[in-house]
Coordinates of N, CA and C in Angstrom, one line a residue:
X1255 N 0.8 -1.1 0.1 CA 0.1 -0.2 -0.2 C 0.9 1.3 -0.1
X1256 N 1.9 1.1 0.7 CA 2.7 2.4 0.7 C 3.3 2.5 -0.8
X1257 N 3.7 1.7 -1.4 CA 4.4 1.6 -2.6 C 3.5 2.2 -3.7
X1258 N 2.1 1.7 -3.6 CA 1.2 2.4 -4.5 C 0.9 4.0 -4.1
X1259 N 0.8 4.3 -3.0 CA 0.7 5.5 -2.8 C 1.6 6.7 -3.0
X1260 N 3.0 6.1 -3.0 CA 3.9 6.7 -3.4 C 4.3 6.9 -4.9
X1261 N 3.9 6.1 -5.4 CA 3.6 6.1 -7.2 C 2.9 6.8 -7.7
X1262 N 1.6 7.0 -7.0 CA 0.5 7.3 -7.5 C 0.5 8.7 -8.2
X1263 N 1.2 9.5 -7.4 CA 1.5 10.9 -8.1 C 2.2 11.1 -9.4
X1264 N 3.2 10.2 -9.5 CA 4.0 10.0 -10.5 C 3.1 9.4 -11.7
X1265 N 2.3 8.4 -11.3 CA 1.5 7.8 -12.3 C 0.5 9.0 -13.1
X1266 N -0.3 9.8 -12.3 CA -0.9 10.7 -12.7 C -0.3 12.0 -13.4
X1267 N 0.8 12.2 -13.2 CA 1.6 13.2 -14.0 C 2.2 12.3 -14.9
X1268 N 2.7 11.3 -15.3 CA 3.1 10.5 -16.3 C 1.8 10.4 -17.3
X1269 N 0.8 10.4 -17.0 CA -0.5 9.9 -17.8 C -0.4 11.3 -18.7
X1270 N -0.3 12.5 -18.2 CA -0.6 13.7 -19.0 C 0.5 13.8 -20.3
X1271 N 1.5 12.7 -20.4 CA 2.3 12.8 -21.5 C 1.6 12.3 -22.6
X1272 N 0.5 11.6 -22.4 CA 0.0 10.8 -23.7 C -1.0 11.7 -24.6
X1273 N -1.4 12.9 -23.6 CA -2.3 13.8 -24.3 C -1.9 14.4 -25.3
X1274 N -2.2 14.3 -26.7 CA -1.7 15.4 -28.1 C -2.1 16.7 -27.7
X1275 N -1.4 17.4 -28.4 CA -1.5 18.9 -28.2 C -3.1 19.3 -28.6
X1276 N -3.5 19.9 -27.5 CA -4.7 20.6 -27.6 C -5.2 21.2 -28.7
X1277 N -6.4 21.1 -29.5 CA -6.8 21.9 -30.2 C -7.5 23.2 -29.8
X1278 N -6.9 24.0 -30.4 CA -7.2 26.0 -30.0 C -6.8 26.5 -31.0
X1279 N -7.3 28.0 -30.8 CA -6.8 28.7 -31.7 C -5.5 29.0 -32.1
X1280 N -5.1 29.0 -33.3 CA -3.6 29.4 -33.3 C -3.1 30.4 -33.0
X1281 N -2.2 30.3 -32.1 CA -1.4 31.5 -31.4 C 0.2 31.2 -31.5
X1282 N 0.7 31.9 -31.2 CA 2.4 31.8 -31.5 C 2.8 31.1 -30.4
X1283 N 2.2 31.0 -29.3 CA 2.9 30.4 -28.2 C 2.5 28.7 -28.7
X1284 N 1.2 28.6 -28.9 CA 0.8 27.2 -29.0 C 1.4 26.5 -30.1
X1285 N 1.8 27.3 -31.3 CA 2.1 26.6 -32.3 C 3.7 26.5 -32.1
X1286 N 4.3 27.0 -31.2 CA 5.6 26.7 -31.0 C 5.6 25.6 -29.9
X1287 N 4.7 25.4 -28.9 CA 4.9 24.1 -28.2 C 4.7 22.8 -29.0
X1288 N 3.5 23.0 -29.7 CA 3.4 22.0 -30.6 C 4.7 21.5 -31.6
X1289 N 5.2 22.3 -32.3 CA 6.4 22.4 -32.7 C 7.5 21.6 -32.0
X1290 N 7.4 22.0 -30.9 CA 8.7 21.5 -30.2 C 8.3 20.0 -29.9
X1291 N 7.4 19.5 -29.9 CA 7.0 18.2 -29.9 C 7.1 17.3 -31.0
X1292 N 6.7 18.3 -32.0 CA 6.9 17.4 -33.4 C 5.2 17.4 -34.1
X1293 N 5.3 17.7 -35.1 CA 3.7 17.7 -35.8 C 3.3 16.4 -36.1
X1294 N 3.9 15.1 -35.8 CA 3.8 13.9 -36.1 C 3.2 13.3 -34.6
X1295 N 1.7 13.0 -34.7 CA 1.1 12.5 -33.9 C 1.6 11.5 -33.2
X1296 N 2.1 10.2 -33.9 CA 2.6 9.1 -33.5 C 3.9 9.4 -32.7
X1297 N 4.8 10.2 -33.1 CA 5.9 10.7 -32.6 C 5.7 11.2 -30.9
X1298 N 4.7 11.9 -31.3 CA 4.2 12.5 -29.7 C 3.9 11.5 -28.7
X1299 N 3.2 10.6 -29.1 CA 2.9 9.6 -28.3 C 4.1 8.6 -27.9
X1300 N 4.9 8.3 -28.7 CA 6.1 7.4 -28.3 C 6.8 8.4 -27.2
X1301 N 7.0 9.5 -27.5 CA 7.9 10.4 -26.6 C 7.2 10.7 -25.3
X1302 N 5.8 10.4 -25.1 CA 5.1 10.8 -24.2 C 5.2 9.2 -23.1
X1303 N 5.1 8.1 -23.8 CA 5.1 6.8 -23.2 C 6.7 6.6 -22.7
X1304 N 7.8 7.4 -23.4 CA 9.0 7.3 -22.7 C 8.9 8.0 -21.4
X1305 N 8.3 9.3 -21.6 CA 8.6 9.9 -20.3 C 7.7 9.2 -19.0
X1306 N 6.7 8.5 -19.4 CA 5.9 8.0 -18.3 C 6.9 6.9 -17.8
X1307 N 7.3 5.8 -18.6 CA 8.3 4.9 -18.1 C 9.3 5.4 -17.1
X1308 N 9.6 6.5 -17.7 CA 11.0 7.0 -17.0 C 10.6 7.6 -15.7
X1309 N 9.4 8.3 -15.6 CA 8.9 8.7 -14.1 C 8.4 7.7 -13.2
X1310 N 7.8 6.5 -14.1 CA 7.3 5.4 -13.2 C 8.6 4.7 -12.6
X1311 N 9.6 4.4 -13.4 CA 11.0 3.6 -12.9 C 11.4 4.7 -11.7
X1312 N 11.5 5.8 -11.7 CA 12.0 6.7 -10.9 C 11.1 6.8 -9.5
X1313 N 9.9 6.7 -9.6 CA 9.0 6.8 -8.5 C 8.9 5.6 -7.6
X1314 N 9.2 4.1 -8.4 CA 9.7 2.8 -7.8 C 10.8 3.1 -6.9
X1315 N 11.9 3.3 -7.5 CA 13.2 3.5 -6.9 C 13.0 4.6 -5.7
X1316 N 12.5 5.5 -5.9 CA 12.1 6.4 -4.5 C 11.4 5.8 -3.4
X1317 N 10.4 4.7 -4.0 CA 9.5 4.3 -2.9 C 10.3 3.0 -2.1
X1318 N 11.0 2.4 -2.7 CA 11.7 1.3 -2.2 C 12.8 1.7 -1.4
X1319 N 13.4 3.1 -1.5 CA 14.4 3.8 -0.7 C 13.8 4.2 0.6
X1320 N 12.5 4.5 0.7 CA 12.0 4.7 1.9 C 11.3 3.8 2.8
X1321 N 11.5 2.5 2.2 CA 11.0 1.2 2.7 C 12.0 0.8 4.0
X1322 N 11.6 0.2 5.4 CA 12.4 -0.3 6.5 C 13.6 -0.8 5.8
X1323 N 14.6 -1.1 6.4 CA 15.9 -1.6 6.0 C 15.6 -3.0 6.6
X1324 N 15.4 -4.3 5.8 CA 15.4 -5.4 6.0 C 16.4 -5.9 7.0
X1325 N 17.6 -5.6 6.8 CA 18.7 -6.3 7.4 C 18.8 -5.7 8.8
X1326 N 18.5 -4.7 9.2 CA 18.1 -4.1 10.7 C 17.2 -4.6 11.3
X1327 N 15.9 -4.9 10.4 CA 14.8 -5.4 11.1 C 15.3 -6.9 11.5
X1328 N 16.0 -7.7 10.7 CA 16.5 -8.9 11.0 C 17.4 -9.0 12.4
X1329 N 18.1 -7.8 12.3 CA 19.2 -8.0 13.3 C 18.6 -7.5 14.9
X1330 N 17.8 -6.5 14.6 CA 17.3 -5.8 16.2 C 16.1 -6.2 16.5
X1331 N 15.2 -6.8 15.5 CA 13.9 -7.3 15.7 C 12.8 -6.0 15.6
X1332 N 11.8 -6.2 15.5 CA 10.8 -5.0 15.5 C 10.5 -4.5 16.9
X1333 N 10.0 -3.5 17.2 CA 9.8 -3.0 18.4 C 8.3 -3.1 18.8
X1334 N 8.4 -3.7 20.0 CA 6.9 -3.7 20.8 C 6.9 -5.1 21.5
X1335 N 5.8 -5.3 22.1 CA 5.5 -6.8 22.7 C 5.6 -7.8 21.7
X1336 N 6.6 -8.8 22.1 CA 6.6 -10.2 21.3 C 7.6 -10.1 20.3
X1337 N 8.4 -9.3 20.5 CA 9.5 -8.8 19.4 C 10.4 -10.0 19.7
X1338 N 11.4 -10.6 18.7 CA 12.4 -11.4 18.8 C 13.6 -10.8 19.7
X1339 N 14.5 -11.7 20.1 CA 15.8 -11.4 21.1 C 16.3 -10.3 20.5
X1340 N 17.0 -9.5 21.3 CA 17.8 -8.1 20.6 C 19.1 -8.5 20.2
X1341 N 20.3 -7.8 20.5 CA 21.4 -8.1 20.0 C 22.2 -9.2 21.3
X1342 N 23.2 -9.8 20.9 CA 23.5 -10.8 22.1 C 24.4 -10.1 22.8
X1343 N 24.2 -10.1 24.2 CA 25.0 -9.4 25.1 C 26.2 -9.5 24.9
X1344 N 26.9 -10.5 24.5 CA 28.4 -11.0 24.5 C 29.2 -9.9 23.4
X1345 N 28.2 -9.3 22.5 CA 28.5 -8.4 21.6 C 28.5 -7.1 21.9
X1346 N 28.2 -6.7 23.2 CA 27.7 -5.5 23.5 C 29.4 -4.6 24.0
X1347 N 29.2 -3.6 23.6 CA 30.7 -2.7 23.6 C 30.3 -1.7 25.2
X1348 N 30.9 -1.8 25.8 CA 31.0 -1.2 27.3 C 32.0 0.0 27.5
X1349 N 31.7 1.1 27.8 CA 32.6 2.0 28.5 C 32.9 1.6 29.6
X1350 N 33.9 1.1 30.0 CA 34.5 0.8 31.5 C 34.7 2.0 32.3
X1351 N 35.3 3.1 31.5 CA 35.3 4.6 32.7 C 34.0 4.9 33.0
X1352 N 33.2 4.9 32.2 CA 31.5 5.6 32.3 C 30.7 4.6 33.2
X1353 N 31.0 3.3 33.1 CA 30.2 2.4 33.9 C 30.8 2.3 35.4
X1354 N 32.3 2.7 35.3 CA 32.8 2.9 36.8 C 32.3 4.2 37.7
X1355 N 31.8 5.1 36.7 CA 31.3 6.4 37.4 C 30.2 6.1 38.5
X1356 N 30.0 6.9 39.5 CA 29.1 6.9 40.3 C 27.9 7.1 40.2
X1357 N 27.4 7.9 39.1 CA 26.0 7.8 38.8 C 25.7 6.6 38.1
X1358 N 26.5 6.0 37.3 CA 26.2 4.9 36.6 C 26.2 3.5 37.8
X1359 N 27.0 3.5 38.2 CA 27.0 2.4 39.4 C 25.9 2.6 40.3
X1360 N 25.5 3.6 40.5 CA 24.1 4.0 41.5 C 23.1 3.4 40.5
X1361 N 22.9 3.5 39.3 CA 21.8 3.3 38.6 C 21.9 1.7 38.4
X1362 N 22.9 1.2 38.1 CA 23.2 -0.4 38.1 C 22.4 -0.9 39.2
X1363 N 22.9 -0.6 40.4 CA 22.4 -1.1 41.9 C 20.8 -0.9 41.7
X1364 N 20.5 0.2 41.3 CA 19.1 0.3 41.3 C 18.3 -0.5 40.5
X1365 N 18.6 -0.5 39.5 CA 18.0 -1.5 38.3 C 18.1 -3.1 38.9
X1366 N 19.2 -3.6 39.7 CA 19.2 -4.6 40.2 C 17.9 -5.0 41.2
X1367 N 17.8 -3.9 42.0 CA 16.9 -4.0 43.0 C 15.5 -3.7 42.2
X1368 N 15.2 -3.2 41.0 CA 13.9 -3.5 40.4 C 13.8 -4.9 39.9
X1369 N 14.6 -5.5 39.6 CA 14.3 -6.9 39.5 C 13.9 -7.6 40.4
X1370 N 14.6 -7.6 41.6 CA 14.1 -8.2 42.9 C 12.7 -7.8 43.4
X1371 N 12.4 -6.5 43.1 CA 11.1 -6.0 43.3 C 10.0 -7.0 42.5
X1372 N 10.5 -7.0 41.5 CA 9.4 -8.0 40.7 C 9.2 -9.3 40.9
X1373 N 10.4 -10.1 41.4 CA 10.2 -11.4 42.1 C 9.6 -11.3 43.6
X1374 N 9.8 -10.1 44.3 CA 9.0 -10.0 45.4 C 7.5 -9.9 45.2
X1375 N 7.1 -9.4 44.1 CA 5.6 -9.1 43.8 C 5.1 -10.3 43.5
X1376 N 5.8 -11.2 42.6 CA 5.2 -12.5 42.1 C 5.1 -13.4 43.6
X1377 N 5.9 -13.2 44.4 CA 5.7 -14.3 45.7 C 4.6 -13.8 46.6
X1378 N 4.3 -12.3 46.5 CA 3.1 -12.1 47.1 C 2.0 -12.5 46.6
X1379 N 2.1 -12.7 45.5 CA 0.8 -13.0 44.7 C 0.7 -14.5 44.7
X1380 N 1.8 -15.2 44.9 CA 1.7 -16.6 45.2 C 1.2 -17.0 46.4
X1381 N 1.4 -16.1 47.6 CA 0.7 -16.2 48.6 C -0.9 -15.8 49.0
X1382 N -0.9 -14.9 48.2 CA -2.3 -14.1 48.2 C -2.6 -13.7 47.1
X1383 N -3.3 -14.3 46.1 CA -3.8 -14.1 44.6 C -4.7 -12.7 44.7
X1384 N -4.8 -12.4 45.6 CA -5.8 -10.8 45.7 C -5.0 -9.7 46.5
X1385 N -3.7 -9.9 46.6 CA -3.1 -8.9 47.1 C -2.9 -7.6 46.2
X1386 N -3.1 -6.5 46.9 CA -3.0 -5.3 46.2 C -1.7 -4.5 46.0
X1387 N -1.0 -4.9 44.9 CA 0.5 -4.9 44.7 C 0.8 -3.3 44.3
X1388 N -0.6 -2.4 44.2 CA -0.3 -1.1 43.7 C 0.7 -0.2 44.5
X1389 N 0.6 -0.3 45.8 CA 1.5 0.5 46.5 C 2.8 0.2 46.2
X1390 N 3.1 -1.0 46.0 CA 4.7 -1.3 46.0 C 5.2 -0.8 44.6
X1391 N 4.3 -1.0 43.6 CA 4.9 -0.9 42.1 C 4.9 0.9 42.2
X1392 N 4.0 1.5 42.8 CA 4.3 2.9 42.7 C 5.4 3.7 43.7
X1393 N 5.7 2.6 44.7 CA 6.8 3.1 45.4 C 8.1 2.8 44.9
X1394 N 8.3 1.3 44.5 CA 9.6 0.7 44.2 C 9.7 0.8 42.9
X1395 N 8.8 0.9 42.2 CA 9.0 1.0 40.4 C 8.2 2.4 39.9
X1396 N 8.9 3.4 40.7 CA 8.3 4.7 40.4 C 8.9 5.1 38.9
X1397 N 8.2 5.5 38.0 CA 8.0 5.4 36.7 C 9.3 6.8 36.2
X1398 N 8.9 7.8 36.9 CA 10.3 8.7 36.5 C 11.7 8.2 36.9
X1399 N 11.7 7.9 38.2 CA 13.0 7.2 38.5 C 13.6 5.8 37.8
X1400 N 12.8 5.3 37.3 CA 13.1 3.9 36.9 C 13.5 4.2 35.4
X1401 N 12.8 5.0 34.9 CA 13.0 5.4 33.4 C 14.5 6.2 33.6
X1402 N 14.8 7.0 34.5 CA 15.9 7.9 34.8 C 17.3 6.6 35.1
X1403 N 17.2 5.8 35.9 CA 18.1 4.8 36.1 C 18.4 3.9 35.0
X1404 N 17.5 3.5 34.3 CA 17.6 2.5 33.1 C 18.4 3.7 31.6
X1405 N 18.0 4.7 32.0 CA 18.6 5.7 31.0 C 20.1 5.8 31.2
X1406 N 20.3 6.0 32.4 CA 21.8 6.4 33.0 C 22.6 5.0 33.0
X1407 N 22.1 4.1 33.1 CA 22.9 2.8 32.9 C 23.0 2.5 31.6
X1408 N 22.3 2.7 30.7 CA 22.3 2.9 29.1 C 23.6 3.7 28.4
X1409 N 23.7 4.7 29.5 CA 24.7 5.6 28.8 C 26.3 4.9 28.8
X1410 N 26.2 3.9 29.4 CA 27.8 3.2 29.5 C 27.9 2.5 28.1
X1411 N 27.0 2.1 27.4 CA 26.9 1.5 26.0 C 27.2 2.2 24.9
X1412 N 27.8 1.5 24.0 CA 28.4 2.6 22.6 C 26.6 2.4 22.0
X1413 N 26.8 3.3 21.1 CA 25.7 3.6 20.0 C 25.0 2.3 19.5
X1414 N 25.5 1.4 19.1 CA 25.4 0.2 18.3 C 24.6 -0.6 19.5
X1415 N 25.3 -0.9 20.8 CA 24.6 -1.4 21.8 C 23.3 -0.9 22.1
X1416 N 23.2 0.3 22.3 CA 22.1 0.8 22.8 C 20.7 0.8 21.9
X1417 N 21.1 0.3 20.6 CA 20.1 0.0 19.6 C 19.3 -1.0 20.2
X1418 N 19.9 -1.9 20.6 CA 19.2 -3.3 21.5 C 18.8 -2.9 22.7
X1419 N 19.5 -2.3 23.6 CA 18.9 -2.0 24.9 C 18.0 -0.9 25.0
X1420 N 18.1 -0.1 24.1 CA 16.6 0.8 24.0 C 15.5 0.2 23.8
X1421 N 15.4 -1.0 22.9 CA 14.1 -1.6 23.1 C 13.7 -2.3 24.4
X1422 N 14.4 -2.7 25.0 CA 14.3 -3.3 26.6 C 13.8 -2.4 27.4
X1423 N 14.6 -1.0 27.3 CA 13.8 0.1 28.4 C 12.6 0.3 28.1
X1424 N 12.2 0.4 26.7 CA 10.9 0.7 26.4 C 9.9 -0.5 26.7
X1425 N 10.4 -1.4 26.6 CA 9.5 -2.9 27.0 C 9.1 -2.8 28.5
X1426 N 10.3 -2.6 29.2 CA 10.1 -2.5 30.7 C 9.2 -1.4 31.1
X1427 N 9.4 -0.2 30.7 CA 8.6 0.8 31.1 C 7.1 0.5 30.5
X1428 N 6.7 0.1 29.6 CA 5.6 -0.5 29.4 C 4.8 -1.1 29.8
X1429 N 5.6 -2.4 30.4 CA 4.8 -3.7 31.3 C 4.8 -3.1 32.4
X1430 N 5.6 -2.1 33.0 CA 5.5 -1.8 34.3 C 3.9 -1.1 34.4
X1431 N 3.8 -0.1 33.4 CA 2.4 0.4 33.4 C 1.4 -0.4 33.2
X1432 N 1.3 -1.5 32.5 CA 0.3 -2.3 32.2 C 0.1 -3.2 33.5
X1433 N 1.5 -3.8 34.2 CA 1.1 -4.4 35.5 C 0.3 -3.7 36.3
X1434 N 0.4 -2.1 36.6 CA -0.2 -1.4 37.5 C -1.8 -1.3 37.2
X1435 N -1.8 -1.3 35.6 CA -3.4 -1.1 35.3 C -4.0 -2.7 35.6
X1436 N -3.6 -3.7 35.3 CA -3.9 -5.1 35.5 C -4.4 -5.0 37.0
X1437 N -3.4 -4.5 38.1 CA -3.5 -4.6 39.1 C -5.0 -4.1 40.0
X1438 N -5.3 -2.9 39.2 CA -6.5 -2.3 39.8 C -7.7 -2.8 40.0
X1439 N -8.4 -3.0 41.0 CA -9.6 -3.8 41.2 C -10.7 -2.7 41.9
X1440 N -11.8 -2.9 41.6 CA -13.0 -2.1 42.1 C -13.2 -2.9 43.7
X1441 N -13.4 -2.2 44.6 CA -13.5 -2.3 46.1 C -14.7 -3.6 46.2
X1442 N -14.4 -4.6 46.9 CA -15.0 -5.8 47.2 C -15.3 -6.7 46.2
X1443 N -14.6 -6.3 44.9 CA -14.6 -7.4 43.7 C -13.2 -8.2 43.7
X1444 N -13.4 -9.4 43.8 CA -12.1 -10.2 43.7 C -11.6 -10.2 42.6
X1445 N -10.4 -10.6 42.5 CA -9.6 -10.5 41.2 C -9.8 -12.0 40.4
X1446 N -10.0 -11.7 39.3 CA -10.6 -12.9 38.4 C -9.1 -13.8 37.9
X1447 N -9.4 -14.9 37.5 CA -8.2 -15.7 37.1 C -7.7 -15.2 36.0
X1448 N -8.5 -14.6 35.1 CA -8.1 -13.8 33.9 C -7.1 -12.6 34.3
X1449 N -7.6 -11.8 35.1 CA -6.8 -10.8 35.5 C -5.6 -11.1 36.0
X1450 N -5.4 -12.2 37.0 CA -4.4 -13.0 37.9 C -3.4 -13.4 36.6
X1451 N -3.9 -14.0 35.5 CA -2.9 -14.6 34.8 C -2.3 -13.4 33.8
X1452 N -3.2 -12.3 33.5 CA -2.3 -11.0 32.8 C -1.3 -10.4 33.9
X1453 N -1.2 -10.4 35.0 CA -0.6 -10.0 36.0 C 1.0 -10.6 36.2
X1454 N 0.6 -12.1 36.1 CA 1.9 -13.3 36.3 C 2.5 -12.9 34.9
X1455 N 1.7 -12.9 33.7 CA 2.6 -12.6 32.4 C 3.2 -11.6 32.5
X1456 N 2.9 -10.4 32.8 CA 3.8 -9.1 32.9 C 4.9 -9.2 33.9
X1457 N 4.6 -10.0 34.9 CA 5.8 -10.2 36.0 C 6.9 -10.9 35.3
X1458 N 6.7 -11.9 34.6 CA 7.2 -13.0 33.8 C 8.3 -12.4 32.9
X1459 N 7.5 -11.4 32.0 CA 7.9 -10.3 31.0 C 9.0 -9.5 31.6
X1460 N 8.7 -8.8 32.4 CA 9.8 -8.0 33.4 C 10.8 -8.5 33.9
X1461 N 10.6 -9.6 34.7 CA 11.7 -10.3 35.3 C 12.8 -10.6 34.1
X1462 N 12.2 -11.2 33.0 CA 13.2 -11.3 31.8 C 13.9 -10.3 31.3
X1463 N 13.1 -9.1 31.1 CA 13.5 -8.2 30.4 C 14.6 -7.6 31.4
X1464 N 14.4 -7.4 32.3 CA 15.4 -7.0 33.3 C 16.8 -7.9 33.4
X1465 N 16.4 -9.2 33.5 CA 17.8 -10.1 33.2 C 18.6 -9.7 31.9
X1466 N 17.8 -9.8 30.7 CA 18.4 -9.6 29.5 C 19.0 -8.1 29.5
X1467 N 18.4 -7.0 30.3 CA 19.4 -5.8 30.1 C 20.6 -5.8 31.2
X1468 N 20.3 -6.4 32.2 CA 21.7 -6.6 33.2 C 22.6 -7.3 32.5
X1469 N 22.3 -8.4 31.7 CA 23.2 -9.1 31.2 C 24.2 -8.3 30.0
X1470 N 23.8 -7.3 29.5 CA 24.7 -6.4 28.8 C 25.8 -5.7 29.5
X1471 N 25.7 -5.8 30.8 CA 26.6 -4.9 31.7 C 27.8 -5.6 32.0

């Protein structure tokens, strides 16, 4: 569909090349224009078709230039839930000097504590599947602080590595938000098995995402 929309304007422009010189009152300008194309109608049509083909080929080339790079898609995966694995952590390039800095070390410790919080929430639900974990999420997985710590730790990686870790950061932020949403219950209403299953699913994804992210360090 993207290709069709990109080519359409060129097709509309190109078809005008097939139209013969209009029949109108003879003027110096119109006579000159028609003479420029030639008085032979068949020759005009051939020239028009050639222009049409050239424009179509150019439009097709431009459209393919705008399409996503399949090599990058295969290497890094698409972005969003359910995407395949990102870069291999063993290929990560880490700036040891930046990693050793106090702000990054503090963020590193914080990210490890976030993973421990996810494990604690799961243990709490295992013991009481009706437990309200909202207060824990808001206190221990504060959205603003979580994002800041993840981005600070991310600064120790080179640009190529960050193309993989950035995806993990986005997934973590998204799943924390969705976990808090799934936790919300109306007063006096028990949590259904379906909602509990959603929460366990988010916790499992978060635990893995944090583990994958920490593996880059």
